[in-house]
């Protein structure tokens, strides 16, 4: 289901999804528990395999936008971080054609990408 939610062609604005969610789970006095908030309903389907900022704290226009925003450092955190300036890196196809070997890294830190002796190690990102 996560893969389907993240396909570009399946993106619906959150405002539409929230409206549908409210219609599907109307407030009812006979409910023993209050209905769960929409964001709490969607978040488990977008769970990541490594630590990032909480998805529930991220604003987005649709599911894919929210997931993208999870991967971005908050601007104030980037400004005060010790990260090197961003540089252009060729796409994976060009790197592969140039002889670069790709390996899965065991690191859970999404920024821990290493390049040594023609081998690039990248943390795995899973969409279940």
N, CA, C and O atoms as a Tinker XYZ file with bonds, in Angstrom:
   512  protein
     1  N      0.820000   -1.191000    0.000000    73     2
     2  CA     0.000000    0.000000    0.000000    64     1     3
     3  C      0.868000    1.260000    0.000000    63     2     4     5
     4  O      0.503000    2.262000   -0.616000    81     3
     5  N      2.028000    1.218000    0.695000    73     3     6
     6  CA     2.904000    2.395000    0.729000    64     5     7
     7  C      3.360000    2.787000   -0.660000    63     6     8     9
     8  O      3.360000    3.966000   -1.016000    81     7
     9  N      3.751000    1.792000   -1.446000    73     7    10
    10  CA     4.218000    2.099000   -2.804000    64     9    11
    11  C      3.116000    2.770000   -3.606000    63    10    12    13
    12  O      3.368000    3.726000   -4.340000    81    11
    13  N      1.892000    2.269000   -3.466000    73    11    14
    14  CA     0.767000    2.869000   -4.183000    64    13    15
    15  C      0.526000    4.304000   -3.717000    63    14    16    17
    16  O      0.235000    5.181000   -4.530000    81    15
    17  N      0.647000    4.543000   -2.406000    73    15    18
    18  CA     0.429000    5.888000   -1.878000    64    17    19
    19  C      1.469000    6.875000   -2.380000    63    18    20    21
    20  O      1.200000    8.073000   -2.469000    81    19
    21  N      2.664000    6.375000   -2.711000    73    19    22
    22  CA     3.750000    7.266000   -3.105000    64    21    23
    23  C      3.884000    7.448000   -4.610000    63    22    24    25
    24  O      4.691000    8.263000   -5.056000    81    23
    25  N      3.115000    6.710000   -5.402000    73    23    26
    26  CA     3.172000    6.899000   -6.846000    64    25    27
    27  C      2.637000    8.285000   -7.191000    63    26    28    29
    28  O      1.600000    8.710000   -6.683000    81    27
    29  N      3.357000    8.976000   -8.058000    73    27    30
    30  CA     2.975000   10.340000   -8.418000    64    29    31
    31  C      1.543000   10.411000   -8.936000    63    30    32    33
    32  O      0.806000   11.338000   -8.600000    81    31
    33  N      1.148000    9.436000   -9.752000    73    31    34
    34  CA    -0.196000    9.476000  -10.333000    64    33    35
    35  C     -1.298000    9.239000   -9.300000    63    34    36    37
    36  O     -2.471000    9.472000   -9.592000    81    35
    37  N     -0.944000    8.782000   -8.105000    73    35    38
    38  CA    -1.939000    8.539000   -7.059000    64    37    39
    39  C     -2.023000    9.669000   -6.035000    63    38    40    41
    40  O     -2.723000    9.538000   -5.031000    81    39
    41  N     -1.326000   10.763000   -6.271000    73    39    42
    42  CA    -1.305000   11.840000   -5.288000    64    41    43
    43  C     -2.595000   12.648000   -5.334000    63    42    44    45
    44  O     -2.996000   13.152000   -6.383000    81    43
    45  N     -3.228000   12.758000   -4.188000    73    43    46
    46  CA    -4.399000   13.612000   -4.012000    64    45    47
    47  C     -4.037000   14.646000   -2.954000    63    46    48    49
    48  O     -3.352000   14.317000   -1.985000    81    47
    49  N     -4.480000   15.881000   -3.118000    73    47    50
    50  CA    -4.192000   16.882000   -2.087000    64    49    51
    51  C     -4.734000   16.418000   -0.735000    63    50    52    53
    52  O     -5.811000   15.826000   -0.656000    81    51
    53  N     -3.976000   16.696000    0.323000    73    51    54
    54  CA    -4.400000   16.283000    1.657000    64    53    55
    55  C     -5.763000   16.860000    2.024000    63    54    56    57
    56  O     -6.531000   16.220000    2.742000    81    55
    57  N     -6.068000   18.050000    1.542000    73    55    58
    58  CA    -7.367000   18.640000    1.884000    64    57    59
    59  C     -8.512000   17.769000    1.362000    63    58    60    61
    60  O     -9.551000   17.657000    2.013000    81    59
    61  N     -8.328000   17.154000    0.195000    73    59    62
    62  CA    -9.341000   16.243000   -0.356000    64    61    63
    63  C     -9.403000   14.973000    0.485000    63    62    64    65
    64  O    -10.488000   14.506000    0.833000    81    63
    65  N     -8.235000   14.413000    0.810000    73    63    66
    66  CA    -8.197000   13.191000    1.621000    64    65    67
    67  C     -8.792000   13.416000    3.005000    63    66    68    69
    68  O     -9.506000   12.558000    3.525000    81    67
    69  N     -8.496000   14.583000    3.608000    73    67    70
    70  CA    -9.057000   14.880000    4.925000    64    69    71
    71  C    -10.584000   14.964000    4.858000    63    70    72    73
    72  O    -11.269000   14.493000    5.765000    81    71
    73  N    -11.116000   15.559000    3.795000    73    71    74
    74  CA   -12.568000   15.627000    3.623000    64    73    75
    75  C    -13.180000   14.248000    3.494000    63    74    76    77
    76  O    -14.200000   13.955000    4.118000    81    75
    77  N    -12.558000   13.392000    2.681000    73    75    78
    78  CA   -13.038000   12.014000    2.529000    64    77    79
    79  C    -12.933000   11.251000    3.846000    63    78    80    81
    80  O    -13.815000   10.463000    4.187000    81    79
    81  N    -11.855000   11.489000    4.577000    73    79    82
    82  CA   -11.655000   10.819000    5.863000    64    81    83
    83  C    -12.752000   11.210000    6.848000    63    82    84    85
    84  O    -13.272000   10.365000    7.577000    81    83
    85  N    -13.102000   12.505000    6.865000    73    83    86
    86  CA   -14.163000   12.971000    7.770000    64    85    87
    87  C    -15.516000   12.363000    7.399000    63    86    88    89
    88  O    -16.311000   12.019000    8.274000    81    87
    89  N    -15.771000   12.233000    6.099000    73    87    90
    90  CA   -17.029000   11.620000    5.654000    64    89    91
    91  C    -17.068000   10.145000    6.040000    63    90    92    93
    92  O    -18.103000    9.637000    6.470000    81    91
    93  N    -15.936000    9.463000    5.887000    73    91    94
    94  CA   -15.869000    8.026000    6.171000    64    93    95
    95  C    -15.900000    7.732000    7.665000    63    94    96    97
    96  O    -16.311000    6.643000    8.066000    81    95
    97  N    -15.475000    8.679000    8.496000    73    95    98
    98  CA   -15.488000    8.452000    9.948000    64    97    99
    99  C    -16.156000    9.644000   10.632000    63    98   100   101
   100  O    -15.491000   10.413000   11.325000    81    99
   101  N    -17.479000    9.803000   10.439000    73    99   102
   102  CA   -18.182000   10.953000   11.023000    64   101   103
   103  C    -18.193000   10.881000   12.546000    63   102   104   105
   104  O    -18.117000    9.807000   13.142000    81   103
   105  N    -18.289000   12.056000   13.150000    73   103   106
   106  CA   -18.410000   12.100000   14.610000    64   105   107
   107  C    -19.732000   11.449000   15.001000    63   106   108   109
   108  O    -20.780000   11.727000   14.418000    81   107
   109  N    -19.656000   10.585000   15.992000    73   107   110
   110  CA   -20.848000    9.846000   16.392000    64   109   111
   111  C    -20.797000    9.669000   17.902000    63   110   112   113
   112  O    -19.791000    9.202000   18.437000    81   111
   113  N    -21.859000   10.031000   18.587000    73   111   114
   114  CA   -21.888000    9.918000   20.046000    64   113   115
   115  C    -21.786000    8.476000   20.520000    63   114   116   117
   116  O    -21.404000    8.227000   21.664000    81   115
   117  N    -22.124000    7.524000   19.656000    73   115   118
   118  CA   -22.093000    6.126000   20.076000    64   117   119
   119  C    -20.686000    5.528000   20.011000    63   118   120   121
   120  O    -20.472000    4.392000   20.435000    81   119
   121  N    -19.729000    6.292000   19.480000    73   119   122
   122  CA   -18.355000    5.772000   19.419000    64   121   123
   123  C    -17.773000    5.704000   20.821000    63   122   124   125
   124  O    -17.948000    6.629000   21.614000    81   123
   125  N    -17.083000    4.616000   21.130000    73   123   126
   126  CA   -16.451000    4.496000   22.441000    64   125   127
   127  C    -15.140000    5.265000   22.485000    63   126   128   129
   128  O    -14.702000    5.686000   23.555000    81   127
   129  N    -14.514000    5.450000   21.332000    73   127   130
   130  CA   -13.264000    6.209000   21.252000    64   129   131
   131  C    -13.440000    7.297000   20.202000    63   130   132   133
   132  O    -14.149000    7.096000   19.215000    81   131
   133  N    -12.799000    8.455000   20.405000    73   131   134
   134  CA   -12.905000    9.494000   19.377000    64   133   135
   135  C    -12.203000    9.036000   18.097000    63   134   136   137
   136  O    -11.260000    8.248000   18.157000    81   135
   137  N    -12.659000    9.527000   16.936000    73   135   138
   138  CA   -11.990000    9.143000   15.698000    64   137   139
   139  C    -10.532000    9.599000   15.712000    63   138   140   141
   140  O    -10.204000   10.638000   16.285000    81   139
   141  N     -9.671000    8.823000   15.084000    73   139   142
   142  CA    -8.258000    9.193000   15.064000    64   141   143
   143  C     -8.043000   10.329000   14.071000    63   142   144   145
   144  O     -8.724000   10.385000   13.047000    81   143
   145  N     -7.104000   11.240000   14.354000    73   143   146
   146  CA    -6.812000   12.308000   13.399000    64   145   147
   147  C     -6.281000   11.722000   12.086000    63   146   148   149
   148  O     -5.632000   10.676000   12.079000    81   147
   149  N     -6.564000   12.407000   10.990000    73   147   150
   150  CA    -6.169000   11.936000    9.664000    64   149   151
   151  C     -4.667000   11.660000    9.588000    63   150   152   153
   152  O     -4.250000   10.627000    9.065000    81   151
   153  N     -3.853000   12.586000   10.111000    73   151   154
   154  CA    -2.401000   12.420000   10.029000    64   153   155
   155  C     -1.939000   11.164000   10.764000    63   154   156   157
   156  O     -1.025000   10.480000   10.303000    81   155
   157  N     -2.559000   10.857000   11.897000    73   155   158
   158  CA    -2.206000    9.645000   12.638000    64   157   159
   159  C     -2.611000    8.391000   11.874000    63   158   160   161
   160  O     -2.000000    7.334000   12.034000    81   159
   161  N     -3.641000    8.510000   11.045000    73   159   162
   162  CA    -4.087000    7.385000   10.227000    64   161   163
   163  C     -3.100000    7.107000    9.088000    63   162   164   165
   164  O     -2.805000    5.950000    8.791000    81   163
   165  N     -2.594000    8.165000    8.455000    73   163   166
   166  CA    -1.719000    8.030000    7.281000    64   165   167
   167  C     -0.280000    7.682000    7.662000    63   166   168   169
   168  O      0.370000    6.906000    6.961000    81   167
   169  N      0.223000    8.243000    8.758000    73   167   170
   170  CA     1.633000    8.099000    9.137000    64   169   171
   171  C      2.150000    6.663000    9.145000    63   170   172   173
   172  O      3.245000    6.440000    8.627000    81   171
   173  N      1.444000    5.670000    9.695000    73   171   174
   174  CA     2.000000    4.310000    9.713000    64   173   175
   175  C      2.283000    3.740000    8.323000    63   174   176   177
   176  O      3.148000    2.877000    8.175000    81   175
   177  N      1.570000    4.208000    7.316000    73   175   178
   178  CA     1.789000    3.699000    5.964000    64   177   179
   179  C      3.042000    4.271000    5.319000    63   178   180   181
   180  O      3.492000    3.769000    4.289000    81   179
   181  N      3.608000    5.314000    5.910000    73   179   182
   182  CA     4.790000    5.953000    5.342000    64   181   183
   183  C      6.004000    5.801000    6.244000    63   182   184   185
   184  O      6.976000    6.542000    6.097000    81   183
   185  N      5.967000    4.856000    7.173000    73   183   186
   186  CA     7.049000    4.660000    8.123000    64   185   187
   187  C      8.350000    4.347000    7.399000    63   186   188   189
   188  O      8.362000    3.638000    6.392000    81   187
   189  N      9.444000    4.885000    7.924000    73   187   190
   190  CA    10.754000    4.719000    7.305000    64   189   191
   191  C     11.602000    3.760000    8.112000    63   190   192   193
   192  O     11.316000    3.487000    9.278000    81   191
   193  N     12.658000    3.247000    7.476000    73   191   194
   194  CA    13.503000    2.252000    8.133000    64   193   195
   195  C     14.656000    2.877000    8.905000    63   194   196   197
   196  O     15.485000    2.150000    9.453000    81   195
   197  N     14.733000    4.210000    8.963000    73   195   198
   198  CA    15.790000    4.861000    9.722000    64   197   199
   199  C     15.235000    6.131000   10.344000    63   198   200   201
   200  O     14.128000    6.564000   10.024000    81   199
   201  N     16.025000    6.726000   11.243000    73   199   202
   202  CA    15.525000    7.865000   11.999000    64   201   203
   203  C     15.537000    9.144000   11.170000    63   202   204   205
   204  O     16.540000    9.486000   10.545000    81   203
   205  N     14.419000    9.834000   11.177000    73   203   206
   206  CA    14.275000   11.138000   10.545000    64   205   207
   207  C     13.357000   11.950000   11.444000    63   206   208   209
   208  O     12.875000   11.448000   12.460000    81   207
   209  N     13.114000   13.197000   11.076000    73   207   210
   210  CA    12.171000   13.968000   11.883000    64   209   211
   211  C     10.797000   13.301000   11.809000    63   210   212   213
   212  O     10.464000   12.699000   10.788000    81   211
   213  N     10.001000   13.395000   12.863000    73   211   214
   214  CA     8.708000   12.703000   12.882000    64   213   215
   215  C      7.821000   13.143000   11.723000    63   214   216   217
   216  O      7.671000   14.335000   11.458000    81   215
   217  N      7.245000   12.179000   11.047000    73   215   218
   218  CA     6.385000   12.468000    9.903000    64   217   219
   219  C      5.186000   13.308000   10.317000    63   218   220   221
   220  O      4.708000   14.139000    9.545000    81   219
   221  N      4.702000   13.092000   11.535000    73   219   222
   222  CA     3.527000   13.841000   11.985000    64   221   223
   223  C      3.819000   15.334000   12.134000    63   222   224   225
   224  O      2.890000   16.140000   12.171000    81   223
   225  N      5.108000   15.717000   12.221000    73   223   226
   226  CA     5.457000   17.130000   12.360000    64   225   227
   227  C      5.745000   17.791000   11.020000    63   226   228   229
   228  O      6.034000   18.986000   10.967000    81   227
   229  N      5.667000   17.025000    9.940000    73   227   230
   230  CA     6.006000   17.527000    8.611000    64   229   231
   231  C      4.743000   17.947000    7.877000    63   230   232   233
   232  O      3.746000   17.225000    7.882000    81   231
   233  N      4.784000   19.101000    7.256000    73   231   234
   234  CA     3.649000   19.583000    6.468000    64   233   235
   235  C      3.904000   19.265000    5.001000    63   234   236   237
   236  O      5.031000   19.384000    4.521000    81   235
   237  N      2.871000   18.867000    4.302000    73   235   238
   238  CA     2.987000   18.596000    2.881000    64   237   239
   239  C      1.644000   18.763000    2.210000    63   238   240   241
   240  O      0.602000   18.784000    2.864000    81   239
   241  N      1.683000   18.882000    0.894000    73   239   242
   242  CA     0.445000   19.051000    0.134000    64   241   243
   243  C     -0.204000   17.715000   -0.185000    63   242   244   245
   244  O     -1.414000   17.638000   -0.397000    81   243
   245  N      0.611000   16.656000   -0.218000    73   243   246
   246  CA     0.117000   15.298000   -0.457000    64   245   247
   247  C      1.135000   14.336000    0.139000    63   246   248   249
   248  O      2.170000   14.777000    0.639000    81   247
   249  N      0.870000   13.035000    0.098000    73   247   250
   250  CA     1.716000   12.044000    0.779000    64   249   251
   251  C      3.155000   12.087000    0.285000    63   250   252   253
   252  O      4.078000   12.052000    1.099000    81   251
   253  N      3.371000   12.161000   -1.014000    73   251   254
   254  CA     4.725000   12.172000   -1.561000    64   253   255
   255  C      5.478000   13.426000   -1.138000    63   254   256   257
   256  O      6.669000   13.355000   -0.837000    81   255
   257  N      4.810000   14.566000   -1.109000    73   255   258
   258  CA     5.428000   15.815000   -0.678000    64   257   259
   259  C      5.826000   15.735000    0.793000    63   258   260   261
   260  O      6.900000   16.202000    1.171000    81   259
   261  N      4.968000   15.147000    1.622000    73   259   262
   262  CA     5.294000   14.989000    3.043000    64   261   263
   263  C      6.512000   14.099000    3.226000    63   262   264   265
   264  O      7.403000   14.412000    4.016000    81   263
   265  N      6.551000   12.989000    2.497000    73   263   266
   266  CA     7.693000   12.087000    2.614000    64   265   267
   267  C      8.971000   12.775000    2.152000    63   266   268   269
   268  O     10.020000   12.603000    2.771000    81   267
   269  N      8.899000   13.546000    1.079000    73   267   270
   270  CA    10.062000   14.296000    0.588000    64   269   271
   271  C     10.557000   15.260000    1.666000    63   270   272   273
   272  O     11.760000   15.375000    1.900000    81   271
   273  N      9.622000   15.949000    2.319000    73   271   274
   274  CA     9.992000   16.917000    3.344000    64   273   275
   275  C     10.641000   16.264000    4.556000    63   274   276   277
   276  O     11.425000   16.904000    5.257000    81   275
   277  N     10.326000   14.998000    4.811000    73   275   278
   278  CA    10.950000   14.266000    5.913000    64   277   279
   279  C     12.456000   14.152000    5.685000    63   278   280   281
   280  O     13.242000   14.233000    6.630000    81   279
   281  N     12.851000   13.964000    4.428000    73   279   282
   282  CA    14.258000   13.768000    4.102000    64   281   283
   283  C     15.061000   15.062000    4.111000    63   282   284   285
   284  O     16.289000   15.023000    4.193000    81   283
   285  N     14.394000   16.199000    4.027000    73   283   286
   286  CA    15.085000   17.475000    3.998000    64   285   287
   287  C     15.390000   17.930000    5.417000    63   286   288   289
   288  O     14.555000   17.815000    6.315000    81   287
   289  N     16.594000   18.445000    5.603000    73   287   290
   290  CA    16.915000   19.041000    6.896000    64   289   291
   291  C     16.132000   20.339000    7.035000    63   290   292   293
   292  O     15.988000   21.069000    6.055000    81   291
   293  N     15.625000   20.645000    8.218000    73   291   294
   294  CA    15.022000   21.964000    8.403000    64   293   295
   295  C     16.066000   23.033000    8.089000    63   294   296   297
   296  O     17.244000   22.850000    8.394000    81   295
   297  N     15.652000   24.142000    7.487000    73   295   298
   298  CA    16.618000   25.149000    7.034000    64   297   299
   299  C     17.503000   25.642000    8.170000    63   298   300   301
   300  O     18.700000   25.844000    7.968000    81   299
   301  N     16.939000   25.842000    9.367000    73   299   302
   302  CA    17.771000   26.320000   10.475000    64   301   303
   303  C     18.793000   25.267000   10.900000    63   302   304   305
   304  O     19.890000   25.617000   11.336000    81   303
   305  N     18.450000   23.989000   10.779000    73   303   306
   306  CA    19.389000   22.925000   11.131000    64   305   307
   307  C     20.513000   22.852000   10.098000    63   306   308   309
   308  O     21.666000   22.615000   10.457000    81   307
   309  N     20.187000   23.053000    8.821000    73   307   310
   310  CA    21.212000   23.002000    7.776000    64   309   311
   311  C     22.174000   24.171000    7.916000    63   310   312   313
   312  O     23.381000   24.009000    7.736000    81   311
   313  N     21.644000   25.359000    8.240000    73   311   314
   314  CA    22.478000   26.547000    8.371000    64   313   315
   315  C     23.485000   26.406000    9.504000    63   314   316   317
   316  O     24.584000   26.954000    9.421000    81   315
   317  N     23.130000   25.682000   10.562000    73   315   318
   318  CA    24.032000   25.540000   11.703000    64   317   319
   319  C     24.788000   24.218000   11.694000    63   318   320   321
   320  O     25.561000   23.941000   12.611000    81   319
   321  N     24.571000   23.398000   10.664000    73   319   322
   322  CA    25.235000   22.098000   10.631000    64   321   323
   323  C     26.641000   22.239000   10.078000    63   322   324   325
   324  O     26.999000   23.262000    9.495000    81   323
   325  N     27.423000   21.201000   10.271000    73   323   326
   326  CA    28.800000   21.198000    9.774000    64   325   327
   327  C     28.883000   20.535000    8.404000    63   326   328   329
   328  O     29.971000   20.178000    7.952000    81   327
   329  N     27.733000   20.369000    7.737000    73   327   330
   330  CA    27.728000   19.737000    6.426000    64   329   331
   331  C     28.460000   20.611000    5.419000    63   330   332   333
   332  O     28.370000   21.838000    5.454000    81   331
   333  N     29.185000   19.954000    4.521000    73   331   334
   334  CA    29.880000   20.678000    3.463000    64   333   335
   335  C     28.849000   21.280000    2.515000    63   334   336   337
   336  O     27.712000   20.810000    2.458000    81   335
   337  N     29.234000   22.311000    1.773000    73   335   338
   338  CA    28.298000   22.876000    0.800000    64   337   339
   339  C     27.839000   21.809000   -0.190000    63   338   340   341
   340  O     28.576000   20.871000   -0.493000    81   339
   341  N     26.626000   21.963000   -0.683000    73   339   342
   342  CA    26.088000   21.007000   -1.639000    64   341   343
   343  C     26.858000   21.091000   -2.950000    63   342   344   345
   344  O     27.182000   22.181000   -3.422000    81   343
   345  N     27.148000   19.938000   -3.531000    73   343   346
   346  CA    27.839000   19.898000   -4.815000    64   345   347
   347  C     27.039000   19.031000   -5.774000    63   346   348   349
   348  O     26.268000   18.172000   -5.346000    81   347
   349  N     27.220000   19.254000   -7.066000    73   347   350
   350  CA    26.520000   18.479000   -8.073000    64   349   351
   351  C     27.145000   17.093000   -8.178000    63   350   352   353
   352  O     28.364000   16.963000   -8.282000    81   351
   353  N     26.312000   16.064000   -8.151000    73   351   354
   354  CA    26.762000   14.683000   -8.331000    64   353   355
   355  C     26.022000   14.133000   -9.537000    63   354   356   357
   356  O     24.798000   14.248000   -9.607000    81   355
   357  N     26.735000   13.533000  -10.496000    73   355   358
   358  CA    26.057000   12.967000  -11.674000    64   357   359
   359  C     25.037000   11.909000  -11.259000    63   358   360   361
   360  O     25.136000   11.329000  -10.178000    81   359
   361  N     24.057000   11.665000  -12.129000    73   359   362
   362  CA    23.030000   10.672000  -11.832000    64   361   363
   363  C     23.648000    9.272000  -11.757000    63   362   364   365
   364  O     24.754000    9.043000  -12.248000    81   363
   365  N     22.922000    8.350000  -11.139000    73   363   366
   366  CA    23.420000    6.987000  -10.926000    64   365   367
   367  C     23.782000    6.303000  -12.236000    63   366   368   369
   368  O     24.768000    5.568000  -12.294000    81   367
   369  N     23.003000    6.531000  -13.286000    73   367   370
   370  CA    23.287000    5.894000  -14.580000    64   369   371
   371  C     24.649000    6.332000  -15.116000    63   370   372   373
   372  O     25.417000    5.509000  -15.616000    81   371
   373  N     24.949000    7.632000  -15.011000    73   371   374
   374  CA    26.252000    8.123000  -15.485000    64   373   375
   375  C     27.394000    7.597000  -14.617000    63   374   376   377
   376  O     28.457000    7.245000  -15.130000    81   375
   377  N     27.175000    7.543000  -13.317000    73   375   378
   378  CA    28.206000    6.999000  -12.428000    64   377   379
   379  C     28.472000    5.535000  -12.763000    63   378   380   381
   380  O     29.625000    5.112000  -12.841000    81   379
   381  N     27.405000    4.763000  -12.960000    73   379   382
   382  CA    27.538000    3.344000  -13.291000    64   381   383
   383  C     28.283000    3.168000  -14.614000    63   382   384   385
   384  O     29.167000    2.319000  -14.724000    81   383
   385  N     27.921000    3.974000  -15.621000    73   383   386
   386  CA    28.597000    3.911000  -16.918000    64   385   387
   387  C     30.072000    4.262000  -16.803000    63   386   388   389
   388  O     30.886000    3.808000  -17.606000    81   387
   389  N     30.418000    5.072000  -15.805000    73   387   390
   390  CA    31.812000    5.462000  -15.584000    64   389   391
   391  C     32.585000    4.420000  -14.792000    63   390   392   393
   392  O     33.782000    4.584000  -14.557000    81   391
   393  N     31.909000    3.341000  -14.375000    73   391   394
   394  CA    32.589000    2.270000  -13.661000    64   393   395
   395  C     32.431000    2.289000  -12.156000    63   394   396   397
   396  O     33.059000    1.488000  -11.464000    81   395
   397  N     31.609000    3.183000  -11.633000    73   395   398
   398  CA    31.381000    3.236000  -10.190000    64   397   399
   399  C     30.538000    2.030000   -9.787000    63   398   400   401
   400  O     29.559000    1.691000  -10.452000    81   399
   401  N     30.934000    1.387000   -8.682000    73   399   402
   402  CA    30.208000    0.235000   -8.148000    64   401   403
   403  C     29.337000    0.728000   -6.993000    63   402   404   405
   404  O     29.803000    1.482000   -6.139000    81   403
   405  N     28.073000    0.301000   -6.967000    73   403   406
   406  CA    27.137000    0.695000   -5.914000    64   405   407
   407  C     26.985000   -0.442000   -4.916000    63   406   408   409
   408  O     26.765000   -1.593000   -5.293000    81   407
   409  N     27.105000   -0.098000   -3.624000    73   407   410
   410  CA    26.913000   -1.084000   -2.559000    64   409   411
   411  C     25.961000   -0.514000   -1.515000    63   410   412   413
   412  O     25.906000    0.694000   -1.284000    81   411
   413  N     25.213000   -1.424000   -0.890000    73   411   414
   414  CA    24.295000   -1.053000    0.186000    64   413   415
   415  C     25.103000   -0.854000    1.464000    63   414   416   417
   416  O     25.881000   -1.724000    1.855000    81   415
   417  N     24.916000    0.287000    2.110000    73   415   418
   418  CA    25.575000    0.572000    3.376000    64   417   419
   419  C     24.722000    0.036000    4.522000    63   418   420   421
   420  O     23.498000   -0.032000    4.409000    81   419
   421  N     25.359000   -0.339000    5.612000    73   419   422
   422  CA    24.614000   -0.809000    6.782000    64   421   423
   423  C     24.217000    0.345000    7.699000    63   422   424   425
   424  O     23.527000    0.136000    8.697000    81   423
   425  N     24.649000    1.561000    7.368000    73   423   426
   426  CA    24.362000    2.728000    8.193000    64   425   427
   427  C     22.882000    3.079000    8.167000    63   426   428   429
   428  O     22.224000    2.946000    7.135000    81   427
   429  N     22.362000    3.528000    9.302000    73   427   430
   430  CA    20.982000    4.004000    9.391000    64   429   431
   431  C     20.917000    5.520000    9.160000    63   430   432   433
   432  O     19.825000    6.081000    9.061000    81   431
   433  N     22.071000    6.183000    9.073000    73   431   434
   434  CA    22.149000    7.624000    8.839000    64   433   435
   435  C     22.023000    7.884000    7.345000    63   434   436   437
   436  O     22.902000    7.501000    6.573000    81   435
   437  N     20.937000    8.533000    6.932000    73   435   438
   438  CA    20.683000    8.722000    5.502000    64   437   439
   439  C     21.716000    9.606000    4.818000    63   438   440   441
   440  O     21.787000    9.626000    3.589000    81   439
   441  N     22.526000   10.345000    5.595000    73   439   442
   442  CA    23.547000   11.209000    5.019000    64   441   443
   443  C     24.923000   10.548000    4.973000    63   442   444   445
   444  O     25.880000   11.144000    4.480000    81   443
   445  N     25.027000    9.334000    5.479000    73   443   446
   446  CA    26.319000    8.636000    5.524000    64   445   447
   447  C     26.545000    7.909000    4.192000    63   446   448   449
   448  O     26.348000    6.698000    4.088000    81   447
   449  N     26.953000    8.661000    3.196000    73   447   450
   450  CA    27.271000    8.120000    1.876000    64   449   451
   451  C     28.780000    8.236000    1.714000    63   450   452   453
   452  O     29.350000    9.318000    1.851000    81   451
   453  N     29.418000    7.109000    1.420000    73   451   454
   454  CA    30.876000    7.123000    1.277000    64   453   455
   455  C     31.272000    6.707000   -0.133000    63   454   456   457
   456  O     30.576000    5.932000   -0.790000    81   455
   457  N     32.403000    7.239000   -0.583000    73   455   458
   458  CA    32.954000    6.881000   -1.888000    64   457   459
   459  C     34.438000    6.619000   -1.699000    63   458   460   461
   460  O     35.199000    7.512000   -1.327000    81   459
   461  N     34.833000    5.388000   -1.958000    73   459   462
   462  CA    36.226000    5.001000   -1.766000    64   461   463
   463  C     36.605000    3.974000   -2.827000    63   462   464   465
   464  O     35.891000    2.990000   -3.024000    81   463
   465  N     37.707000    4.195000   -3.499000    73   463   466
   466  CA    38.230000    3.243000   -4.488000    64   465   467
   467  C     37.182000    2.840000   -5.528000    63   466   468   469
   468  O     37.079000    1.666000   -5.882000    81   467
   469  N     36.410000    3.803000   -6.014000    73   467   470
   470  CA    35.431000    3.519000   -7.059000    64   469   471
   471  C     34.156000    2.851000   -6.581000    63   470   472   473
   472  O     33.336000    2.422000   -7.392000    81   471
   473  N     33.980000    2.758000   -5.254000    73   471   474
   474  CA    32.782000    2.121000   -4.690000    64   473   475
   475  C     32.016000    3.159000   -3.873000    63   474   476   477
   476  O     32.568000    3.792000   -2.974000    81   475
   477  N     30.751000    3.318000   -4.197000    73   475   478
   478  CA    29.904000    4.227000   -3.433000    64   477   479
   479  C     28.968000    3.389000   -2.561000    63   478   480   481
   480  O     28.269000    2.503000   -3.051000    81   479
   481  N     28.970000    3.686000   -1.261000    73   479   482
   482  CA    28.093000    2.979000   -0.319000    64   481   483
   483  C     26.999000    3.935000    0.126000    63   482   484   485
   484  O     27.262000    5.037000    0.608000    81   483
   485  N     25.756000    3.479000   -0.051000    73   483   486
   486  CA    24.591000    4.318000    0.220000    64   485   487
   487  C     23.642000    3.576000    1.162000    63   486   488   489
   488  O     23.378000    2.391000    0.961000    81   487
   489  N     23.122000    4.267000    2.199000    73   487   490
   490  CA    22.128000    3.630000    3.070000    64   489   491
   491  C     20.875000    3.261000    2.282000    63   490   492   493
   492  O     20.493000    3.951000    1.337000    81   491
   493  N     20.255000    2.180000    2.682000    73   491   494
   494  CA    19.049000    1.701000    2.016000    64   493   495
   495  C     17.842000    2.510000    2.465000    63   494   496   497
   496  O     17.704000    2.846000    3.641000    81   495
   497  N     16.978000    2.816000    1.518000    73   495   498
   498  CA    15.698000    3.454000    1.812000    64   497   499
   499  C     14.631000    2.461000    1.389000    63   498   500   501
   500  O     14.573000    2.068000    0.224000    81   499
   501  N     13.781000    2.052000    2.332000    73   499   502
   502  CA    12.752000    1.059000    2.036000    64   501   503
   503  C     11.371000    1.694000    2.021000    63   502   504   505
   504  O     11.045000    2.527000    2.867000    81   503
   505  N     10.580000    1.295000    1.062000    73   503   506
   506  CA     9.161000    1.648000    1.043000    64   505   507
   507  C      8.404000    0.331000    1.085000    63   506   508   509
   508  O      8.393000   -0.420000    0.110000    81   507
   509  N      7.773000    0.054000    2.217000    73   507   510
   510  CA     7.085000   -1.235000    2.390000    64   509   511
   511  C      5.620000   -1.097000    2.107000    63   510   512
   512  O      4.878000   -2.074000    2.201000    81   511
